[in-house]
Short mmCIF file of C-alpha atoms and ligand atoms in Angstrom, two decimals:
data_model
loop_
_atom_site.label_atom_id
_atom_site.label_comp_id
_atom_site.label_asym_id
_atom_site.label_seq_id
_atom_site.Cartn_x
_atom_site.Cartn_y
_atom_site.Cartn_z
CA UNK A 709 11.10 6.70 66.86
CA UNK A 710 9.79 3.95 69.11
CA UNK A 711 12.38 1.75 71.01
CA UNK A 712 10.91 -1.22 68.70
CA UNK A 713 11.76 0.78 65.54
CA UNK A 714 15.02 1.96 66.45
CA UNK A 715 16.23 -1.69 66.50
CA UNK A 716 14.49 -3.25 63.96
CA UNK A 717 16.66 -4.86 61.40
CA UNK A 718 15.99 -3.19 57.64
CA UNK A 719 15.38 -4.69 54.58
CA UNK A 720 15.73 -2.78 51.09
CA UNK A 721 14.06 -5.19 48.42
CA UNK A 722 14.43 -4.24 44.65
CA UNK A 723 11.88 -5.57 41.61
CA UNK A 724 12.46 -6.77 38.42
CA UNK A 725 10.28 -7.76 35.56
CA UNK A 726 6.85 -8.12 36.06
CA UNK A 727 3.56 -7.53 37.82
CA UNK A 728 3.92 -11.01 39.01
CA UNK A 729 7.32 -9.96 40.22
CA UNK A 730 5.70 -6.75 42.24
CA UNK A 731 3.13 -9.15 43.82
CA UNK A 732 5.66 -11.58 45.80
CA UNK A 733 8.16 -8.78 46.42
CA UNK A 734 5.12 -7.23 48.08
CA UNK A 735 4.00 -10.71 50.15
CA UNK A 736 7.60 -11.32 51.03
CA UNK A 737 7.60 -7.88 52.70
CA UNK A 738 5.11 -8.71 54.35
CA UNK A 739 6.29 -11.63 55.99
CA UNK A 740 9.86 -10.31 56.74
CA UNK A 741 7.59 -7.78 58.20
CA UNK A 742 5.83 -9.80 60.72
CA UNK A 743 9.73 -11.05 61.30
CA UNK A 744 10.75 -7.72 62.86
CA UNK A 745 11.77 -6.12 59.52
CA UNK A 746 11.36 -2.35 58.52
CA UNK A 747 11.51 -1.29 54.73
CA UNK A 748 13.76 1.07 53.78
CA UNK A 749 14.33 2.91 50.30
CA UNK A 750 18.07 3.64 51.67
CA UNK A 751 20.05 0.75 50.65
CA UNK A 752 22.91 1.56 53.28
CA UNK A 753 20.78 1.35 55.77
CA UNK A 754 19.69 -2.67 54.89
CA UNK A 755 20.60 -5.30 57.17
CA UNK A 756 19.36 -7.19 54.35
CA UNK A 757 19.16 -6.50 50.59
CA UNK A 758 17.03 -8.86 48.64
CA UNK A 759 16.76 -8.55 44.88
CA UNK A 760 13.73 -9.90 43.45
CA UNK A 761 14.97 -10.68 39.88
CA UNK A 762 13.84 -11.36 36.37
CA UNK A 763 15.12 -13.89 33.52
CA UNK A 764 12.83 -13.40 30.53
CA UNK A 765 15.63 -11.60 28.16
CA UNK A 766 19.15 -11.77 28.52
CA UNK A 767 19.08 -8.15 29.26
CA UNK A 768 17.06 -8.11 32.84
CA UNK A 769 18.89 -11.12 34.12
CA UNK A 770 22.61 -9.26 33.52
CA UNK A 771 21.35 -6.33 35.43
CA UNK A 772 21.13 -7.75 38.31
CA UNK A 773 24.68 -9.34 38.23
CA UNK A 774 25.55 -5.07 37.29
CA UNK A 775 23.32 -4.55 40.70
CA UNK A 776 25.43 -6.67 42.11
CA UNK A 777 28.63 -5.35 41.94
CA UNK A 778 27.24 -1.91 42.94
CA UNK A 779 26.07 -3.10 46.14
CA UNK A 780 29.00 -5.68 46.88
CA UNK A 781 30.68 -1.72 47.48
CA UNK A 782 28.43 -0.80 50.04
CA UNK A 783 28.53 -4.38 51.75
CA UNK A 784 32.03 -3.83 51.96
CA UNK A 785 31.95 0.14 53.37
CA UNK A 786 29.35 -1.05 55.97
CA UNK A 787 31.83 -3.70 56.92
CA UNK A 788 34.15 -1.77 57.61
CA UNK A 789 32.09 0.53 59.97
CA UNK A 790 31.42 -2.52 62.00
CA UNK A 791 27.71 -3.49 60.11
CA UNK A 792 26.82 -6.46 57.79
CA UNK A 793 24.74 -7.12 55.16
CA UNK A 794 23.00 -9.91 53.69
CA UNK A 795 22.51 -9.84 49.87
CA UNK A 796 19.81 -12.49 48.42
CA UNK A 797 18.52 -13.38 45.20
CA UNK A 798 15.31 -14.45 44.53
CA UNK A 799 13.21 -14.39 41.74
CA UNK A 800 13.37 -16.25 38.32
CA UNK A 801 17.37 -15.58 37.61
CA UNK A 802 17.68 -17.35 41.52
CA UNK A 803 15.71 -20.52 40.53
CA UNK A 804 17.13 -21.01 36.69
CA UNK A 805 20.61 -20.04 37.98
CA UNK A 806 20.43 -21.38 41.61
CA UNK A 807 23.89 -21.65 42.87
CA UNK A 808 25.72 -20.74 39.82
CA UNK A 809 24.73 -17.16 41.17
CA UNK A 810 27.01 -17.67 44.31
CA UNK A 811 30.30 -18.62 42.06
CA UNK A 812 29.89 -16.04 40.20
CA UNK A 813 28.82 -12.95 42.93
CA UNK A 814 30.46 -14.36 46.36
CA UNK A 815 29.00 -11.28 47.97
CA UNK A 816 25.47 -12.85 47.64
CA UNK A 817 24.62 -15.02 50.60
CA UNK A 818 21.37 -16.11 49.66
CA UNK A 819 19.59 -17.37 46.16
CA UNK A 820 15.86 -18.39 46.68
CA UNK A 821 13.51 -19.26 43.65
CA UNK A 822 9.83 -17.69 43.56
CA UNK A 823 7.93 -20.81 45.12
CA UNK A 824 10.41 -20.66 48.31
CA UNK A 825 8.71 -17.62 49.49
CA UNK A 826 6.88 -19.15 52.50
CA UNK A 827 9.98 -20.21 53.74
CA UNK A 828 12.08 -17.03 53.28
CA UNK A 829 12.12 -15.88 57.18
CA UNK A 830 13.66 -18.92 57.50
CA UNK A 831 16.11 -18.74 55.38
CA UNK A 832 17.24 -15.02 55.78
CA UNK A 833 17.98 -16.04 59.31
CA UNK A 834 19.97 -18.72 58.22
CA UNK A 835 21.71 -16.75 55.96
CA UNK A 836 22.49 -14.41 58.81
CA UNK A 837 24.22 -17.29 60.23
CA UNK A 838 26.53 -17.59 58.03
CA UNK A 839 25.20 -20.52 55.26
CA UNK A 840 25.54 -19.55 51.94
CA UNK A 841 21.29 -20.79 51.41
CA UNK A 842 20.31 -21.97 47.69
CA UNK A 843 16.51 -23.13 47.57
CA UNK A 844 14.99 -23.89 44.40
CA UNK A 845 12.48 -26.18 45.46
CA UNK A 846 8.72 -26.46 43.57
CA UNK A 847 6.39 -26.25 46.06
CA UNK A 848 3.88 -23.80 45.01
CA UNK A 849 0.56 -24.74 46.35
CA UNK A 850 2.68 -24.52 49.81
CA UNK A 851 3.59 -21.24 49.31
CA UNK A 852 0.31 -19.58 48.58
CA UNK A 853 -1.29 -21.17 52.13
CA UNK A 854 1.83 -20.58 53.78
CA UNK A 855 2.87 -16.96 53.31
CA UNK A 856 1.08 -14.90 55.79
CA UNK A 857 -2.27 -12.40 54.40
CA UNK A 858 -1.31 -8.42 54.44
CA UNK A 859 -2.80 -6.58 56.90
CA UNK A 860 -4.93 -3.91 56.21
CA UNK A 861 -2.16 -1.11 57.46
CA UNK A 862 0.06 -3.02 55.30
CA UNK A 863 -3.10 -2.82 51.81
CA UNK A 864 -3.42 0.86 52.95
CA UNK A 865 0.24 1.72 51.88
CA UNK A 866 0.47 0.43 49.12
CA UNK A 867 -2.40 2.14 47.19
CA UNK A 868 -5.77 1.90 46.19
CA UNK A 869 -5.17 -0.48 42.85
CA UNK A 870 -3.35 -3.61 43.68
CA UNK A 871 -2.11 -6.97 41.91
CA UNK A 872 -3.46 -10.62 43.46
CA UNK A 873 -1.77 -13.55 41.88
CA UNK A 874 -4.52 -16.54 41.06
CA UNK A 875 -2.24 -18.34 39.16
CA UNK A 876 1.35 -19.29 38.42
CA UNK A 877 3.21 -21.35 36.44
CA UNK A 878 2.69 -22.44 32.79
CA UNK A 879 1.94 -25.62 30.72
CA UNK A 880 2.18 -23.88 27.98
CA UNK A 881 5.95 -24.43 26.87
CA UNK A 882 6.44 -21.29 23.75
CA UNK A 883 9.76 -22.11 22.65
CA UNK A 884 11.30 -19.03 23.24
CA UNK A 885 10.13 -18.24 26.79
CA UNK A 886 11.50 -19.20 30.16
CA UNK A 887 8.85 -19.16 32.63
CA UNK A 888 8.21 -22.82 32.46
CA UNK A 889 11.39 -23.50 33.74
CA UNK A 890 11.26 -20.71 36.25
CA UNK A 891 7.71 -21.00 37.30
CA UNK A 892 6.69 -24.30 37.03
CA UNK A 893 3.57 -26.17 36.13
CA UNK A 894 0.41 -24.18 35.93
CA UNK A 895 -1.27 -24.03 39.59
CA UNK A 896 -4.25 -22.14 40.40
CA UNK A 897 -5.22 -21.17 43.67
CA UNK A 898 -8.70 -21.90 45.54
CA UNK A 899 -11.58 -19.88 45.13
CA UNK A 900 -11.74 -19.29 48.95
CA UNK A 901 -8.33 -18.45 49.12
CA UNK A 902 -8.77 -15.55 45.91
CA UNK A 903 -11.86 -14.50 47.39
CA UNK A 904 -10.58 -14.24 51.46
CA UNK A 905 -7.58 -12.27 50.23
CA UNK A 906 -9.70 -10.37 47.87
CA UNK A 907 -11.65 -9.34 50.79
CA UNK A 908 -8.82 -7.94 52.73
CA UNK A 909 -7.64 -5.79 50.75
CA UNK A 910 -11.00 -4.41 49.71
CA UNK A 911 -11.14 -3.89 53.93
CA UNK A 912 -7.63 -2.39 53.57
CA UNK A 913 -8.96 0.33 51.15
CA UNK A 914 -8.22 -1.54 47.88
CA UNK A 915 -10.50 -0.17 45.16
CA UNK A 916 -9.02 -2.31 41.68
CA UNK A 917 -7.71 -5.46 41.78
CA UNK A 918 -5.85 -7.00 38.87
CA UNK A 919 -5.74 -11.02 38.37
CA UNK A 920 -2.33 -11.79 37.70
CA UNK A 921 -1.48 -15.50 36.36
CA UNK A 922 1.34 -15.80 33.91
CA UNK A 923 -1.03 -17.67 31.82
CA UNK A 924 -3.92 -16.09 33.95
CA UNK A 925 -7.17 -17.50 31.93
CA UNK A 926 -6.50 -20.60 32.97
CA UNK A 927 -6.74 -20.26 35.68
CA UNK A 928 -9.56 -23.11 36.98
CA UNK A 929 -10.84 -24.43 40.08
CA UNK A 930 -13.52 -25.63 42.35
CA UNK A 931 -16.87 -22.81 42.20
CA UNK A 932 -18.82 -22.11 45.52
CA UNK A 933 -21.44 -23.91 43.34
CA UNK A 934 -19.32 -27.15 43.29
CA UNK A 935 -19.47 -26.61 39.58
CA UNK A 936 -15.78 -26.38 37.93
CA UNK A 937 -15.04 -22.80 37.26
CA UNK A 938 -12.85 -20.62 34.79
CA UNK A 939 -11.85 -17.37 35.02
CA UNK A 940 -15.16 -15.51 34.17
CA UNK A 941 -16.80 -17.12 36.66
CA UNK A 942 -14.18 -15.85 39.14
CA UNK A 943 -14.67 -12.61 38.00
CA UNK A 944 -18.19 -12.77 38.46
CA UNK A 945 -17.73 -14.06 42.10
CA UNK A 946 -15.22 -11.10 42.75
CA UNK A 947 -17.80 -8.76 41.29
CA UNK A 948 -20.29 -9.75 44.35
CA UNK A 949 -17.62 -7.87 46.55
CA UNK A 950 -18.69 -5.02 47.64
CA UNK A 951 -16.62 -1.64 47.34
CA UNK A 952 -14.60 -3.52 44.72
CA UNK A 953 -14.67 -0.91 42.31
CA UNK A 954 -12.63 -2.36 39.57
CA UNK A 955 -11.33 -5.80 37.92
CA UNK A 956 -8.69 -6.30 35.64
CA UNK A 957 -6.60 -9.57 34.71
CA UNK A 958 -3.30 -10.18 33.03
CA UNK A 959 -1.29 -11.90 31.55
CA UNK A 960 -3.74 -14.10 28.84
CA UNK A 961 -2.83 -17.13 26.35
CA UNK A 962 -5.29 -16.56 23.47
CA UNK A 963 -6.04 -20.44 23.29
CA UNK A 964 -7.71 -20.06 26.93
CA UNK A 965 -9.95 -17.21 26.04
CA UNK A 966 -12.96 -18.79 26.46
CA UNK A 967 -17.00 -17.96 26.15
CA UNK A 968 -17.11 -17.58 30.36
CA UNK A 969 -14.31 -14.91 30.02
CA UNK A 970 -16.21 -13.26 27.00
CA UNK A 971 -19.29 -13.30 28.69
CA UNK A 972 -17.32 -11.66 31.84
CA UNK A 973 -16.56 -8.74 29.22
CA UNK A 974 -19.99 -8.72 28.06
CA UNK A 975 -22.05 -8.58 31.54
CA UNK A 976 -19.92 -6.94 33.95
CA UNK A 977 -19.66 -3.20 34.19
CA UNK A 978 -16.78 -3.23 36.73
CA UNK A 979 -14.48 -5.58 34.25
CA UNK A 980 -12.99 -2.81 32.56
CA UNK A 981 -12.72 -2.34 29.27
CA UNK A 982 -9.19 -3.65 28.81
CA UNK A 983 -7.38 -6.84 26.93
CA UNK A 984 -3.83 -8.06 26.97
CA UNK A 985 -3.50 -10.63 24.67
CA UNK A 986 -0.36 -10.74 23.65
CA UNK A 987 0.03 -12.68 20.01
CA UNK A 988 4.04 -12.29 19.62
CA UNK A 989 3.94 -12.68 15.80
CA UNK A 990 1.59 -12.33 13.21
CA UNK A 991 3.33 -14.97 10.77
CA UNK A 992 1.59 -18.47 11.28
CA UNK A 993 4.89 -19.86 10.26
CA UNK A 994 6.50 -17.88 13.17
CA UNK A 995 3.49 -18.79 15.31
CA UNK A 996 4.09 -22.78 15.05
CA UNK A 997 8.08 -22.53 15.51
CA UNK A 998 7.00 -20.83 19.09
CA UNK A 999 4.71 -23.45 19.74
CA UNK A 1000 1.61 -21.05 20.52
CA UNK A 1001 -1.20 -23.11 19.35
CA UNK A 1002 -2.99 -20.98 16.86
CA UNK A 1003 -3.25 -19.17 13.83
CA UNK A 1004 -3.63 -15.47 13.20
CA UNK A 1005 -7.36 -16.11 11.83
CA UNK A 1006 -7.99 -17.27 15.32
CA UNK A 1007 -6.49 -14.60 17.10
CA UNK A 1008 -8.55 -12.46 14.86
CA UNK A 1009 -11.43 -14.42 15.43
CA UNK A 1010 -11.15 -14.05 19.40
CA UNK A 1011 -10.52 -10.03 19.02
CA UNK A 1012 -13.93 -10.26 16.86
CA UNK A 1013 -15.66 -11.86 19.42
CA UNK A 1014 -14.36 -10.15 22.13
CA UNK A 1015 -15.26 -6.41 20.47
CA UNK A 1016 -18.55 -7.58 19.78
CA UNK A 1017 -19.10 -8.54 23.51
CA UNK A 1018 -17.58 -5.19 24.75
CA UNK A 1019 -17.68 -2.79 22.24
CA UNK A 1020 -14.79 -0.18 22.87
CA UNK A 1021 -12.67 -2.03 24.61
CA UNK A 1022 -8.87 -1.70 24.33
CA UNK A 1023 -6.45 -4.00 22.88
CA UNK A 1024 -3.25 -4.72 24.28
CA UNK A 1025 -0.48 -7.24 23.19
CA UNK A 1026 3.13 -8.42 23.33
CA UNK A 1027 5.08 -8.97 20.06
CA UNK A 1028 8.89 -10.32 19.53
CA UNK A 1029 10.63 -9.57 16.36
CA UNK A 1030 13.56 -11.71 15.19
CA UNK A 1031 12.58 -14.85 16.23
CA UNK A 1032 14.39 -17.15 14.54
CA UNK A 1033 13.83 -17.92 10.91
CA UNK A 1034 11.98 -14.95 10.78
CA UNK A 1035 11.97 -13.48 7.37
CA UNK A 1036 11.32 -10.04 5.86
CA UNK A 1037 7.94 -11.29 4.76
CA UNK A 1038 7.09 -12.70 8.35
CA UNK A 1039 7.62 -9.68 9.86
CA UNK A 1040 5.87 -7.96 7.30
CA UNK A 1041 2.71 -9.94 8.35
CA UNK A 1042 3.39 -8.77 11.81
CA UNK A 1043 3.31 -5.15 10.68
CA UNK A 1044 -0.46 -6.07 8.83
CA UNK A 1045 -1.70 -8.11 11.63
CA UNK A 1046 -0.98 -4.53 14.22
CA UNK A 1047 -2.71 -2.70 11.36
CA UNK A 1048 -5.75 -4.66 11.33
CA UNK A 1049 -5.98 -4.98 15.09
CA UNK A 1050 -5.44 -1.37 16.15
CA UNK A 1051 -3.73 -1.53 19.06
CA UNK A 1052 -4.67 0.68 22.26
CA UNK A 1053 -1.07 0.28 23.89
CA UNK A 1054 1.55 -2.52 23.25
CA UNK A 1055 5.09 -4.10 24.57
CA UNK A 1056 7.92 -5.53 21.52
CA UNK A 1057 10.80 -6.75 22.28
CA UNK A 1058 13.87 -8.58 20.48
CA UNK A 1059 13.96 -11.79 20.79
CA UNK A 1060 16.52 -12.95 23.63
CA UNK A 1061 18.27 -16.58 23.25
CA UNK A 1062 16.86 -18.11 26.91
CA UNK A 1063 19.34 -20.73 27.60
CA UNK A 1064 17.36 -23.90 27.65
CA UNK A 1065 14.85 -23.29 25.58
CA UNK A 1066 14.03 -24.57 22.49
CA UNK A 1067 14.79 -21.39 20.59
CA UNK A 1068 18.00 -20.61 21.89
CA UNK A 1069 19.32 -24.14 19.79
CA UNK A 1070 17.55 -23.34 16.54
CA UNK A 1071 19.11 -22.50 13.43
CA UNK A 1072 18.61 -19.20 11.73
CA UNK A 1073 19.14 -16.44 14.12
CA UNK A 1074 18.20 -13.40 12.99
CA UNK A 1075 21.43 -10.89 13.20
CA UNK A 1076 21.19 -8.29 15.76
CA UNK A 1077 21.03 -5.27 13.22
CA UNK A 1078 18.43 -6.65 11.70
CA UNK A 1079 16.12 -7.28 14.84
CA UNK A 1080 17.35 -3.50 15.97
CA UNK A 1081 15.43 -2.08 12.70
CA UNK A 1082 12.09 -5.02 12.86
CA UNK A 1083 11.59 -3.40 16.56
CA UNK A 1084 11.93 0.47 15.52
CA UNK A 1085 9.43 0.22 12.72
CA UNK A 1086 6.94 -1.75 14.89
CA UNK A 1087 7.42 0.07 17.40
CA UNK A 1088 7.23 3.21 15.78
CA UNK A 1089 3.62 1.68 14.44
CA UNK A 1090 2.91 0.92 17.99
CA UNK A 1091 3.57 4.44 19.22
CA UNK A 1092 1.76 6.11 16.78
CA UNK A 1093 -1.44 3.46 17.30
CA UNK A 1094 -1.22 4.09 21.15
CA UNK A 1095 -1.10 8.24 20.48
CA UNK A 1096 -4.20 8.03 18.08
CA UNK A 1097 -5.85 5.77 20.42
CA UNK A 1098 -5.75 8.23 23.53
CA UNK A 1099 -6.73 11.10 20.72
CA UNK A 1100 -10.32 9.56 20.52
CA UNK A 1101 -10.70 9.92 23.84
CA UNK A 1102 -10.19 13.88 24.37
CA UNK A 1103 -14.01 15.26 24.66
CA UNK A 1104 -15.18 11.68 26.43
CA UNK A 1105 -16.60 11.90 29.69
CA UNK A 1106 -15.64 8.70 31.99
CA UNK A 1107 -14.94 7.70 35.47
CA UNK A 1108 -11.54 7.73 36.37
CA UNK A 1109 -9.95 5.69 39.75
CA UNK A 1110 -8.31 8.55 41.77
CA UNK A 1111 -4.75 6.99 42.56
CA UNK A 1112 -2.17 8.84 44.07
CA UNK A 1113 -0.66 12.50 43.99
CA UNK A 1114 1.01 13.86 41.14
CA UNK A 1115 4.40 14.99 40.41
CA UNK A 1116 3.34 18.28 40.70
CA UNK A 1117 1.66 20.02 43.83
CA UNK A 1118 -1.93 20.33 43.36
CA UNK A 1119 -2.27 17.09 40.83
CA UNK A 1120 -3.94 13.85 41.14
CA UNK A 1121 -3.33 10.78 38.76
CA UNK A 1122 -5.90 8.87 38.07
CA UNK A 1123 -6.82 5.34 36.08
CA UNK A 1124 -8.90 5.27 32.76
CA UNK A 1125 -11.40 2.33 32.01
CA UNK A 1126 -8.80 1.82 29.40
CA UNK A 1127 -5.55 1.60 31.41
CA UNK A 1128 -4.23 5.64 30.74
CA UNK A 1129 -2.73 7.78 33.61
CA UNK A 1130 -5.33 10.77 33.66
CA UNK A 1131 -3.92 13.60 35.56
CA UNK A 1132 -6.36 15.97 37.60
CA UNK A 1133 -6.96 18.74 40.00
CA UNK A 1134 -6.52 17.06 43.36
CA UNK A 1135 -9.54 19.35 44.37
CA UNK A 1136 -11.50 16.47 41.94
CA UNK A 1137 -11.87 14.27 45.03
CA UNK A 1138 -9.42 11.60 47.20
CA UNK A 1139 -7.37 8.92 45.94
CA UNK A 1140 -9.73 5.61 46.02
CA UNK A 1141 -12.49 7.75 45.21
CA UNK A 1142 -14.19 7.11 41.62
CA UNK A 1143 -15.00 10.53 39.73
CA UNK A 1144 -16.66 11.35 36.27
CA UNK A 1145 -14.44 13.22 34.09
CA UNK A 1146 -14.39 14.87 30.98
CA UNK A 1147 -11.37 14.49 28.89
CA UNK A 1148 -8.79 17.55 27.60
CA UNK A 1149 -5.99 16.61 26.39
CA UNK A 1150 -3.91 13.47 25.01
CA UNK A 1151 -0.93 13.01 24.91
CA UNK A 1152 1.38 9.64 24.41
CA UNK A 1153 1.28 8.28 27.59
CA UNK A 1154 -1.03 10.57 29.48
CA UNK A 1155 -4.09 12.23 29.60
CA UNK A 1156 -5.67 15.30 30.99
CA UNK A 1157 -9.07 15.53 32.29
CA UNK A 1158 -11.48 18.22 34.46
CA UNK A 1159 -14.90 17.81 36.48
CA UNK A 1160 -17.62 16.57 33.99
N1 LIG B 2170 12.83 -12.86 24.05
C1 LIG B 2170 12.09 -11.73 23.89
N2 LIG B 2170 10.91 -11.52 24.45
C2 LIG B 2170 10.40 -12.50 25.24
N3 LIG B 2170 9.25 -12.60 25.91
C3 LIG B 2170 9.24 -13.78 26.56
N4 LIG B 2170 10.37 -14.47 26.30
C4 LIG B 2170 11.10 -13.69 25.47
C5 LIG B 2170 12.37 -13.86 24.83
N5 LIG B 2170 13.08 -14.97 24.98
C6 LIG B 2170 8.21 -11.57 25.88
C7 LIG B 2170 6.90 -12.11 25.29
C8 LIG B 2170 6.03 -12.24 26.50
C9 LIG B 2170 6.54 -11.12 27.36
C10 LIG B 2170 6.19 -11.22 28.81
O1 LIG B 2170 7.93 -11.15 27.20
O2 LIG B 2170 6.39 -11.15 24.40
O3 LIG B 2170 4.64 -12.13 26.20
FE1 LIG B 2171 5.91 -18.02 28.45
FE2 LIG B 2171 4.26 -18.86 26.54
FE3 LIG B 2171 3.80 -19.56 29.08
FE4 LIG B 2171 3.41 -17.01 28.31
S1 LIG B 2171 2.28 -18.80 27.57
S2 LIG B 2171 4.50 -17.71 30.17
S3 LIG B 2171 5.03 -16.75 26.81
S4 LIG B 2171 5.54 -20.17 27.84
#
């Protein structure tokens, strides 16, 4: 180990929650990295422990106090062998709880919401000092020209399919969810900024990028054209990159799916074949109390068009039982609406009271045994969609992204156009390497696949 190394202070950072979540744990490595800080997977080895958390249900945000307490221990044994520790919060439970988080866990020292990022150096440090830091600030179109760009060493280890964040923030205001108040307003970032980092990591060995926005398609700004763009034009730009492989984009609001992004799905061969449009109820009554600004006929509709444009193409979604005043008959129209859509993979979850949110102070909560039983049968409709889905594909041939190795000796995983682990011989080729398959065997969430 180099002198350098040796004394380099360590940082263990754990992720919650989302993709979006992965993205800035991954940028705020980066720039503790360019502060003299090593990762480490060996949490009692951190000089400083950062916890990169996630308040969309009740349930993710009380880990992390659980967390907590676990590593409060080792704070204390490497105290006691003459070491410290910083512990710091960032994330979405850090900006809606800010320094409510300190009262309640003294062993944190820092709590730092996700547009602070650009600053975090600068805070750790004071931290280190001493100060108990809280920074909630909104300053998000600081943060993306502030944090530092990866460097290609940095793109190289972390894989060949990574996340880029073109968005963040939402206008959108569903009355159950949180991210408005965690987020902020919708922001989009610059063309040239999307396209110079895209063009890094593609240099760094990047292969498939995903578009991440919390309400990614709408994502808007100003084109090389001067025209205004959305996000198929984007997409189309991104396209032009050479050794880009693959494009995929997440999270989208069905009101912003739009005829650019359509026409993305129709004309672009490297777009793959792959929709997450979540719909969260398929009651209309449900889908006015949470504020989502259309009706199942024109979710329907979109799917429709969107099939037509791509023929094949899997459909992904998010659903939420129990919301409240949801009746046996609403969910019941959730179950139909899943039927009619066939669904290629899907998340449900119970609905969580979000403290202020709208939801949280309506009437009618829906008990908790009864949500318990709404999830199992949908998701038990979910599962069995998902298994039949990745049936029809055993005797396809497609091209498959080599990833990484397997967990066993001799494997390689690889990416489907539609999203599905696909485990191979490693003799198939490398990892960032695209091959043509044929397709084995299925099973729920995996398939198998040899040379075509
Ligand atoms: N309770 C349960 N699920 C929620 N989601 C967002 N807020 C809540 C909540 N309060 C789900 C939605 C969203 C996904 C990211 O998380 O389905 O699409
Ligand atoms: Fe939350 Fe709705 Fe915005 Fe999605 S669109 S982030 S669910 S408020």
């Amino acid at each position: 180990m180099s002198e350098q190394l040796a004394n380099s202070k360590k940082v263990f950072l754990k992720t919650y929650g989302c993709q979006m979540n992965v993205y800035d744990s991954s940028r705020m490595q980066d720039a503790l990295e360019q502060d003299g800080y090593v990762a480490t997977s060996a949490i009692e080895d951190a000089d400083l422990v950062l916890l990169n958390t996630c308040h969309i249900r009740e349930k993710a945000a009380e880990k992390v106090y659980s967390d907590i307490g676990r590593i409060r221990q080792i704070k204390e044994a490497r105290a006691e062998a003459g070491k410290s520790m910083t512990i710091g919060v960032t994330g979405c439970v850090a900006q809606a709880e800010g320094a409510e988080i300190i009262a309640r866990a003294p062993a944190v020292n820092l709590v730092a919401g996700p547009q602070t990022y650009h600053h975090l150096p600068d805070l750790v440090r004071r931290a280190r000092e001493g100060e108990r830091v809280v920074e909630t600030e909104f300053e998000i179109e600081e943060k993306f020209e502030q944090l530092p760009a990866a460097t290609s060493t940095q793109h190289r280890a972390r894989g060949v399919a990574a996340f880029l964040t073109v968005q963040e923030g939402c206008d959108k205001f569903c009355t159950f969810c949180v991210v408005p108040y965690t987020r902020g307003a919708e922001v989009s970032r610059s063309v040239e900024q999307i396209m110079d980092e895209a063009r890094g990591m593609v240099a760094g060995g990047v292969r498939e990028i995903t578009l991440l926005g919390q309400n990614v398609n709408a994502w808007h700004g100003t084109g090389a054209d001067g025209r205004e763009w959305g996000l198929g034009e984007l997409l189309f730009e991104l396209s032009s990159i050479p050794e880009l492989e693959r494009l995929r984009y997440t999270t989208s609001h069905p009101v912003d799916m739009d005829e650019g992004l359509i026409d993305a799905h129709r004309k672009l061969q490297c777009l793959m074949p792959y929709l997450h449009l979540p719909v969260q109820s398929g009651s209309n009554k449900i889908l006015k109390a949470m504020n989502r600004h259309h009706t199942i006929a024109e979710y329907l509709a979109i799917i429709e068009r969107v099939r037509e444009a791509r023929p094949g193409i899997a459909i992904s979604g998010d659903f939420i039982v129990g919301f409240p005043g949801e009746t046996d008959k609403d969910f019941e129209e959730t179950l139909a609406l899943v039927r009619e859509v066939n669904y290629a993979s899907a998340f449900s979850f119970k609905y969580s009271q979000r403290p202020g949110t709208p939801g949280a102070d309506m009437e009618a909560q829906v008990l908790e045994s009864v949500k318990n039983e709404r999830l199992q049968r949908l998701q038990a409709l979910l599962n069995e969609q998902q298994e039949s889905f990745n049936k029809t594909c055993v005797g396809k041939t497609v091209d498959i992204l080599l990833e990484k190795q397997g967990k066993r000796q001799g494997q390689l995983i690889g990416r489907s156009p539609w999203l599905q682990s696909v485990i191979v011989d490693d003799t198939l080729g490398a990892p960032g390497e695209v091959v043509r398959v044929k397709i084995t065997t299925a099973a729920p969430n995996s398939l198998t696949a040899v040379a075509a």
